[in-house]
Short mmCIF file of C-alpha atoms (C1' of nucleotides) in Angstrom, two decimals:
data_model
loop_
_atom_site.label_atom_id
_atom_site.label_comp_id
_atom_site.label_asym_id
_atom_site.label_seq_id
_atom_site.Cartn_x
_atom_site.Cartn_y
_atom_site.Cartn_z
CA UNK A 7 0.00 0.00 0.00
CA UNK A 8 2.59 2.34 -1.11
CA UNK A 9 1.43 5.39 -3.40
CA UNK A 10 -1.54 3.55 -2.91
CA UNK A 11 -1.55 3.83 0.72
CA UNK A 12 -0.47 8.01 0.22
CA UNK A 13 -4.08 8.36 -1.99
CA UNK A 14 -5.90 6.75 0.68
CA UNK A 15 -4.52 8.98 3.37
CA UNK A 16 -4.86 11.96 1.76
CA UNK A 17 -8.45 11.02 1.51
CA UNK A 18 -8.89 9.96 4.67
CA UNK A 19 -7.51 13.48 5.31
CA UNK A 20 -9.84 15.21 3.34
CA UNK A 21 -12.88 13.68 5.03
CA UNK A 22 -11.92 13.40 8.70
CA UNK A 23 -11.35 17.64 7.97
CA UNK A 24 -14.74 17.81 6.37
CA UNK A 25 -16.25 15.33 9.25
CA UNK A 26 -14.82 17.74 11.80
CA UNK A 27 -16.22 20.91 10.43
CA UNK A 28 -19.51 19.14 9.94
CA UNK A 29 -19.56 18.49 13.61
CA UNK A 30 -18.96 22.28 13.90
CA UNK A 31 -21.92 23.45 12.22
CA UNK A 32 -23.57 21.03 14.48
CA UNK A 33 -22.69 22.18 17.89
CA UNK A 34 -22.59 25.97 16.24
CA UNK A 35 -19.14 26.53 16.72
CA UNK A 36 -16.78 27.99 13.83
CA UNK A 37 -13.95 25.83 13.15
CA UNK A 38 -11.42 27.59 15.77
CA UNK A 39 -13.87 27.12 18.39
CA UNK A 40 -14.54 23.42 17.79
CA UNK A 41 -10.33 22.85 17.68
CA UNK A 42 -9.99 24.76 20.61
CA UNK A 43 -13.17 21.95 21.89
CA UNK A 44 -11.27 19.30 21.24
CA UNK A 45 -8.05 20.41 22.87
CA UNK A 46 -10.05 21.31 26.09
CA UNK A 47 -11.88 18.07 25.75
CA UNK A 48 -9.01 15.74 25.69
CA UNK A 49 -7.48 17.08 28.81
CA UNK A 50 -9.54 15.80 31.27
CA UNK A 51 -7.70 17.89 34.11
CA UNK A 52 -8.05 20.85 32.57
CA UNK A 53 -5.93 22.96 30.60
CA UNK A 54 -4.77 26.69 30.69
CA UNK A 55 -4.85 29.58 28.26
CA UNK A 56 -1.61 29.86 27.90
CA UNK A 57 -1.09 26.54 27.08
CA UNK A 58 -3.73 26.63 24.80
CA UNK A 59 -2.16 29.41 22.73
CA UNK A 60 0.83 27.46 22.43
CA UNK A 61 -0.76 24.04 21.28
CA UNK A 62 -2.46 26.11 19.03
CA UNK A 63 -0.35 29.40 18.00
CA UNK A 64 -3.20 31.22 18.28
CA UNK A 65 -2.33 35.12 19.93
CA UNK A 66 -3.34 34.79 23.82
CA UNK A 67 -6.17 37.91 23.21
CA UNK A 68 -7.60 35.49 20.41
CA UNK A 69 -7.66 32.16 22.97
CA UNK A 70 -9.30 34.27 25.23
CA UNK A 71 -12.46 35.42 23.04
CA UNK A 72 -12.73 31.73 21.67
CA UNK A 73 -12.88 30.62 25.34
CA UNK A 74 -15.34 33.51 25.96
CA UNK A 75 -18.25 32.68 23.43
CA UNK A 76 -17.21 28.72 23.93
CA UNK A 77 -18.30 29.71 27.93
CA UNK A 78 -21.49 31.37 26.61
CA UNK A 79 -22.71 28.53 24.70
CA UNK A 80 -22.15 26.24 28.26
CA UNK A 81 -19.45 24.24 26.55
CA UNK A 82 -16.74 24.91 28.44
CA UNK A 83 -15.79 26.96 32.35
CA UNK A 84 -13.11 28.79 33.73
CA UNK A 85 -11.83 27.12 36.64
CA UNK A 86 -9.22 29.36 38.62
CA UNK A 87 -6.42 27.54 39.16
CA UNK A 88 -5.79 26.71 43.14
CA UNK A 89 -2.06 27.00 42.79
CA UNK A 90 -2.02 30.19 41.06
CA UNK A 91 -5.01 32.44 40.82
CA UNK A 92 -4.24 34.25 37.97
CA UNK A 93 -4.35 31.29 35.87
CA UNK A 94 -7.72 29.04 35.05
CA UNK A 95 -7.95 25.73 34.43
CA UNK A 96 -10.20 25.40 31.28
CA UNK A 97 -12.85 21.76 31.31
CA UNK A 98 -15.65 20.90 29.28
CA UNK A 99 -18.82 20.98 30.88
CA UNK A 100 -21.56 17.88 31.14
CA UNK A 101 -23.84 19.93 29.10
CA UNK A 102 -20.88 19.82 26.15
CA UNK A 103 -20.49 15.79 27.01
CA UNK A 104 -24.09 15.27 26.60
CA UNK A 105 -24.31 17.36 23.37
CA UNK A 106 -21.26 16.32 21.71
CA UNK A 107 -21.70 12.37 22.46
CA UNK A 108 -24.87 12.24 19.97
CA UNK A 109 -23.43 13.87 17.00
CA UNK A 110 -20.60 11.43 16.78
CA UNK A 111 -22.22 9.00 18.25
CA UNK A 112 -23.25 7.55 14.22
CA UNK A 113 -20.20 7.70 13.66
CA UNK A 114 -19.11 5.62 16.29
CA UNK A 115 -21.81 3.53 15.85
CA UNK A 116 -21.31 2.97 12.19
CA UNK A 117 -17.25 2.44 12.68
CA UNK A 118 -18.17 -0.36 15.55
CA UNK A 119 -20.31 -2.39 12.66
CA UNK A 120 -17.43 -2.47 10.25
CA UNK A 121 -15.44 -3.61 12.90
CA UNK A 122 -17.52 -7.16 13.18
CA UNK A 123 -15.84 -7.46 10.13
CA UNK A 124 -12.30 -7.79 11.53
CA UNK A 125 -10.78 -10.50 13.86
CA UNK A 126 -9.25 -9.85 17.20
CA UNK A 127 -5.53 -10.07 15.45
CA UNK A 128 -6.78 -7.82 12.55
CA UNK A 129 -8.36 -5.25 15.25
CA UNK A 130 -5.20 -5.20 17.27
CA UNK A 131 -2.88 -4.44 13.88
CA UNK A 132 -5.62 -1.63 13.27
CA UNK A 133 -5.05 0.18 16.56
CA UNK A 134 -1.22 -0.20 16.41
CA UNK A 135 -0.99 1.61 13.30
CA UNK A 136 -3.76 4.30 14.26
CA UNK A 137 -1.48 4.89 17.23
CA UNK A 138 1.22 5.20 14.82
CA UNK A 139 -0.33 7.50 13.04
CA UNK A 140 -1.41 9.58 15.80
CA UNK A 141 2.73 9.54 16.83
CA UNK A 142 3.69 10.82 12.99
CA UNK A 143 0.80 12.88 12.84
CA UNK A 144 2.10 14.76 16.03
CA UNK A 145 6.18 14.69 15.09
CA UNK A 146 5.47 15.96 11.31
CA UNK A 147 3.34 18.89 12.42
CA UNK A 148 5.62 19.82 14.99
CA UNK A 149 8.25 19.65 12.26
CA UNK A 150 6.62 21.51 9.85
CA UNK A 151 5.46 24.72 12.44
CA UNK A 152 8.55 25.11 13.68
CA UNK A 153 12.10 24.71 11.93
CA UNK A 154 12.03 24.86 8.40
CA UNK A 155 12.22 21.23 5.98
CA UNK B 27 -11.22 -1.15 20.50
CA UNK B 28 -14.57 0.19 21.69
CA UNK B 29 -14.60 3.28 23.79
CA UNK B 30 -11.06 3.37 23.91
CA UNK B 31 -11.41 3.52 20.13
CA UNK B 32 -13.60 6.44 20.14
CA UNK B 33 -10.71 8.10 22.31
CA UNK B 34 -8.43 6.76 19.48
CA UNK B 35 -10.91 7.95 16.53
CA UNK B 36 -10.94 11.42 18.15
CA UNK B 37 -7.50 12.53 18.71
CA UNK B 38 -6.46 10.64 15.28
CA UNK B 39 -9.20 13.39 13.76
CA UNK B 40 -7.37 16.19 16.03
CA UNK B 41 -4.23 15.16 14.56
CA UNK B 42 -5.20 15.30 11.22
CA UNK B 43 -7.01 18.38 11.43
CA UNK B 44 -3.61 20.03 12.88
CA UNK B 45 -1.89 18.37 10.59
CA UNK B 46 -3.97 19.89 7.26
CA UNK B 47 -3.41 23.19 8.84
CA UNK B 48 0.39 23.14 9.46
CA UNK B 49 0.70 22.08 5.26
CA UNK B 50 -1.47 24.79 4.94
CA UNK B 51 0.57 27.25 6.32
CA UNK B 52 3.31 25.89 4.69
CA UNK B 53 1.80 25.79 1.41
CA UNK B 54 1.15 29.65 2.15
CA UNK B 55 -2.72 29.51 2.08
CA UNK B 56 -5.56 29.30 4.52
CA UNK B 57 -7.45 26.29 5.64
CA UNK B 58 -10.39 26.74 3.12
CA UNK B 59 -7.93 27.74 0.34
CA UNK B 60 -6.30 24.35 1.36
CA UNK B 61 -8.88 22.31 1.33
CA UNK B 62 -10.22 23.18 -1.99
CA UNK B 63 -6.63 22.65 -3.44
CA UNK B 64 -7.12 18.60 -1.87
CA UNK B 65 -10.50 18.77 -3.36
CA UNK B 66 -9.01 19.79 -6.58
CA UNK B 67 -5.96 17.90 -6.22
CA UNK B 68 -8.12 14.72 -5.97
CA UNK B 69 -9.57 14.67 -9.51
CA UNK B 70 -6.97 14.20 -11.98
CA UNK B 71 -9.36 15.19 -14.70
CA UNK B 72 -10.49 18.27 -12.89
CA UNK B 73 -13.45 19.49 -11.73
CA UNK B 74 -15.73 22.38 -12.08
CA UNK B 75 -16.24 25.63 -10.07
CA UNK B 76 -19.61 24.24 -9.46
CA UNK B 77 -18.77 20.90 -8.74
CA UNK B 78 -16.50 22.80 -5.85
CA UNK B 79 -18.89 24.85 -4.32
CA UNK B 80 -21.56 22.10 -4.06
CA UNK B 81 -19.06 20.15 -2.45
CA UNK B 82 -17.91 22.70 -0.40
CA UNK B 83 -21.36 24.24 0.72
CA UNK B 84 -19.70 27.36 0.10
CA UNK B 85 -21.09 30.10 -2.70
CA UNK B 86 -19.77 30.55 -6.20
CA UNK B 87 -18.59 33.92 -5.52
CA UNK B 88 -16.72 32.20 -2.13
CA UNK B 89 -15.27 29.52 -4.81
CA UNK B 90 -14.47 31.90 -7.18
CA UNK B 91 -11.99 34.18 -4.79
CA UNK B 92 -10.59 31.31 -3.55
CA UNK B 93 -9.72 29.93 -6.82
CA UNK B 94 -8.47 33.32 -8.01
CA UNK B 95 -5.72 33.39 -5.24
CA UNK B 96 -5.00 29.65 -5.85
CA UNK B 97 -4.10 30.35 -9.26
CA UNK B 98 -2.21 33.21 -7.98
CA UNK B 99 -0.22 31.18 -5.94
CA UNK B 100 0.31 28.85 -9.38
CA UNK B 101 -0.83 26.18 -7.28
CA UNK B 102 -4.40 25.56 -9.99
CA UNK B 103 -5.33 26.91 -13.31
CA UNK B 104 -8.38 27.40 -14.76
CA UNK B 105 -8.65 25.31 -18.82
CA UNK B 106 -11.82 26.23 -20.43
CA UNK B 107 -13.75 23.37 -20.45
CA UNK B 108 -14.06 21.94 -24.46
CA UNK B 109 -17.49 20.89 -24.01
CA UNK B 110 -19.01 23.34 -22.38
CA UNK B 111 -17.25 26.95 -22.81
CA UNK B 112 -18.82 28.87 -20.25
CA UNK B 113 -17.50 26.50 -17.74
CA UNK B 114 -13.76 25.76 -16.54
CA UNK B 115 -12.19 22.96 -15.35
CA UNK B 116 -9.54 23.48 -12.51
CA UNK B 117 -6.64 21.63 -12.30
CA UNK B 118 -3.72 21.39 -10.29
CA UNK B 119 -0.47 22.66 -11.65
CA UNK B 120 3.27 20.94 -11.48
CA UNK B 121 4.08 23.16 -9.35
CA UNK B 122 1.71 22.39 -6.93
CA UNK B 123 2.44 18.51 -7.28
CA UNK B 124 6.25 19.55 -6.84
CA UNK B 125 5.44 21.66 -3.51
CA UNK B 126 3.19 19.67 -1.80
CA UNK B 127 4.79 16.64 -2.19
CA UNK B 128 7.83 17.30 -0.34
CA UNK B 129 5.78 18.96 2.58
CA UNK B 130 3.76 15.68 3.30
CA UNK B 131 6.35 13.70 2.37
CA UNK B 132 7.96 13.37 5.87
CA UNK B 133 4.60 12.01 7.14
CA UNK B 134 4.30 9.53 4.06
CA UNK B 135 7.87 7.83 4.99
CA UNK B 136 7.37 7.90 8.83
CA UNK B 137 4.11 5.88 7.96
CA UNK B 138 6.02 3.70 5.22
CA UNK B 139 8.39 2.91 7.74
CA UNK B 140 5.52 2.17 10.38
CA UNK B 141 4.27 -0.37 7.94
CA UNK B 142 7.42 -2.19 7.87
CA UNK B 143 6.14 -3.64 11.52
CA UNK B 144 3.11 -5.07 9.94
CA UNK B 145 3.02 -8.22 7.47
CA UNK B 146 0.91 -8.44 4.48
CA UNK B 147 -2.54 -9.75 6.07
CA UNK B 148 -1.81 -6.73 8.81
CA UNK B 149 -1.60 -4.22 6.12
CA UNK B 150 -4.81 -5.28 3.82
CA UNK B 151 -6.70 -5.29 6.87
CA UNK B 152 -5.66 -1.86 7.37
CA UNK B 153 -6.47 -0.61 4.30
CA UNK B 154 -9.49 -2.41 4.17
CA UNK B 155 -10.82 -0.32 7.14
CA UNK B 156 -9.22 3.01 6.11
CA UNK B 157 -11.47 1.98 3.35
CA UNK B 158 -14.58 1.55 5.59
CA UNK B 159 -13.44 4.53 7.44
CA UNK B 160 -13.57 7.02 4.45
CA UNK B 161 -17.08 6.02 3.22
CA UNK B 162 -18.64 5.84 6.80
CA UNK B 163 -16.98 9.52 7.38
CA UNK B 164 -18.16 10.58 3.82
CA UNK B 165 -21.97 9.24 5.15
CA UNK B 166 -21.83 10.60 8.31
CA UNK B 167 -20.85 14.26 7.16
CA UNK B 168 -23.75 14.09 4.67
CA UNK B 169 -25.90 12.86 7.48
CA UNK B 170 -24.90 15.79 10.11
CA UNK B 171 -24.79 18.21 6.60
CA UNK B 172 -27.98 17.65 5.57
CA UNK B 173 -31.42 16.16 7.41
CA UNK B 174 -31.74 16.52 11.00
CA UNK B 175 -29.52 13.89 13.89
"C1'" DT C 29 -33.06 33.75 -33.75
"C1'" DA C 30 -35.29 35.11 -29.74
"C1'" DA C 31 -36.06 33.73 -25.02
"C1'" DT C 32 -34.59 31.20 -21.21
"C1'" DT C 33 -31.45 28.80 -18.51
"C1'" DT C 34 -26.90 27.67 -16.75
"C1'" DG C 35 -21.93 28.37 -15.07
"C1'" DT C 36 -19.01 31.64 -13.61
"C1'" DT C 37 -17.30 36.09 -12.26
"C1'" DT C 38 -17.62 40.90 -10.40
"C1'" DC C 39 -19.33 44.09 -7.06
"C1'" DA C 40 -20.56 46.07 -2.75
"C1'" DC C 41 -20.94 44.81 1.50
"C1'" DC C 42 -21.05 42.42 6.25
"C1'" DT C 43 -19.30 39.41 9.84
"C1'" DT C 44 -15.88 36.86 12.07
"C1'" DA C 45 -11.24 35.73 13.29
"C1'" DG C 46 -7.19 37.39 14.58
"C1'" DT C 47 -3.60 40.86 16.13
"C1'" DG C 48 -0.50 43.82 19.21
"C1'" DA C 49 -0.46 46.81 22.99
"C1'" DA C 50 -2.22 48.37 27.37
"C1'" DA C 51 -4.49 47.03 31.67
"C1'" DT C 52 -5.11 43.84 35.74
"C1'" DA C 53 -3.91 40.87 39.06
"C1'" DA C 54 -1.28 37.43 41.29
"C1'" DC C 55 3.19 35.34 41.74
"C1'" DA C 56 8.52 34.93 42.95
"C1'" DG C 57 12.72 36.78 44.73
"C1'" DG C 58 15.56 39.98 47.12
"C1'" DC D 29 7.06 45.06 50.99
"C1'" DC D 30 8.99 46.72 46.61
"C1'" DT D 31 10.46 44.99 41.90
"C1'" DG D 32 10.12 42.66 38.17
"C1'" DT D 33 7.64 38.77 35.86
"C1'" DT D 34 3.92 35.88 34.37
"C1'" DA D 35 -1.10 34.63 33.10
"C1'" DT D 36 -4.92 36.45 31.41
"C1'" DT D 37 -8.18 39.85 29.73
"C1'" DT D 38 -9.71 44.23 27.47
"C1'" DC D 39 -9.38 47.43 23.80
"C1'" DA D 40 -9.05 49.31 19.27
"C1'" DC D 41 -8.22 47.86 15.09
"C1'" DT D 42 -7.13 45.09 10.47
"C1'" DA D 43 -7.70 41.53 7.46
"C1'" DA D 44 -10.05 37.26 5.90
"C1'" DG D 45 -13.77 34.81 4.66
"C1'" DG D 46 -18.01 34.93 3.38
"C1'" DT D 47 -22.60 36.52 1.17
"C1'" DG D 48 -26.42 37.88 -2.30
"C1'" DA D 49 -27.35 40.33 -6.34
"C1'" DA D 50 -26.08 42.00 -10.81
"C1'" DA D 51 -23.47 41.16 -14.97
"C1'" DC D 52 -21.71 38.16 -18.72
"C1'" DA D 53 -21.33 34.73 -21.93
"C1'" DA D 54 -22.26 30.39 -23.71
"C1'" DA D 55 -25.79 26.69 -24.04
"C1'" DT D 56 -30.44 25.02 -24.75
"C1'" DT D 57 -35.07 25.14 -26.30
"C1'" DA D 58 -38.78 26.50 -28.95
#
DNA sequence: TAATTTGTTTCACCTTAGTGAAATAACAGG
DNA sequence: CCTGTTATTTCACTAAGGTGAAACAAATTA
């Protein structure tokens, strides 16, 4: 799955991208916001500002109204930090767990079937390589924000 | 691979989304400018400003501006479309295929070395549900696009 | 060949996303 | 406690991304 394999992913690009913003429009968030969702969402202890400006090299001022109208739509709080209280701790709210669940919940749901159609072996090789992915993914952006080729 | 593969299936879609966005910047346009050049970059035989914005959801005049600064960027040109004169049919240029290439191209040998670990029933599995993947994601968008949950 | 429709672009405009700089408030060190 | 620093927000502003309506030009139909 060689130039083969660079179509698919490129595809599978494509339509994970369009998936996301999909789920956007859904929740009513621009595309920013629902990034900035995601981050939040996958740090279940919370996660600063600051260090969401620098996951996402957004300016702090522009972090800041995200997290404002991401508040007003009862998606996300501002915690203040206990060890230093100028600093929040940013968390998804149940109201965003309940709303977000449903809309990719067909996903899921539909991804699960197709997954009857694997063996255990098959499934395990499956979430290796996503995991790989994920790793390369994470090392190639890295590389291509910061120093040059 | 069940809840933990939703965990799985959503920072994957993070990563990609970050991903598409550092290219971007590399490639010197914006998200939607980049994602119509993938959209365009996917049909070897071109495609139509229509064709875009209906797959898109965005208007002609949105397609049309976006094009414009594509082909400014030489990354697309427009070739009058033989049948049908009124209409174009964008393509991408060489030098787009000789830019972007190198940009993903650290990702696509991190992942051909990745595959090295798996053996040939390993690897049709996994394209088999990248497969799966890409037409339950194309569904699902439609879905969450279009009629109601 | 006149009338209508279709594909695209141009125009004038609005909204949203993002910025840098100043303001606020809490921290850390002498 | 001052002093300087750090985390965040507020402010005033610019630029990007988008829209609908009008304008064109080629295609289709009658």
């Amino acid at each position: 799955m060689s130039e083969d394999g660079n179509r698919l992913g490129a595809e599978l690009s494509l339509r994970v991208v369009m998936f996301h913003e999909a789920i956007a429009r859904r929740l009513g968030v621009s595309n920013s916001e629902h990034k900035m969702l995601d981050l939040v969402a996958r740090h279940a202890d919370g996660i600063t500002p600051g260090e969401l400006s620098a996951a996402t090299g957004l300016s702090n001022a522009a972090v800041t109204k995200i997290i404002d109208k991401l508040v007003a739509a009862d998606y996300v709080r501002r915690e203040r930090s206990s060890r230093d209280r100028r600093s929040f701790r940013i968390r998804t709210t149940p109201h965003f767990q309940q709303t977000s669940r449903p809309t990719a919940a067909g996903l899921a749901r539909r991804i699960e079937e197709m997954n009857q159609g694997f063996d255990q072996e098959e499934l395990a090789a499956i979430g290796r390589w996503i995991t790989g992915v994920i790793e390369a993914l994470k090392v190639e952006t890295e590389r291509l924000e910061s120093r040059g080729r």
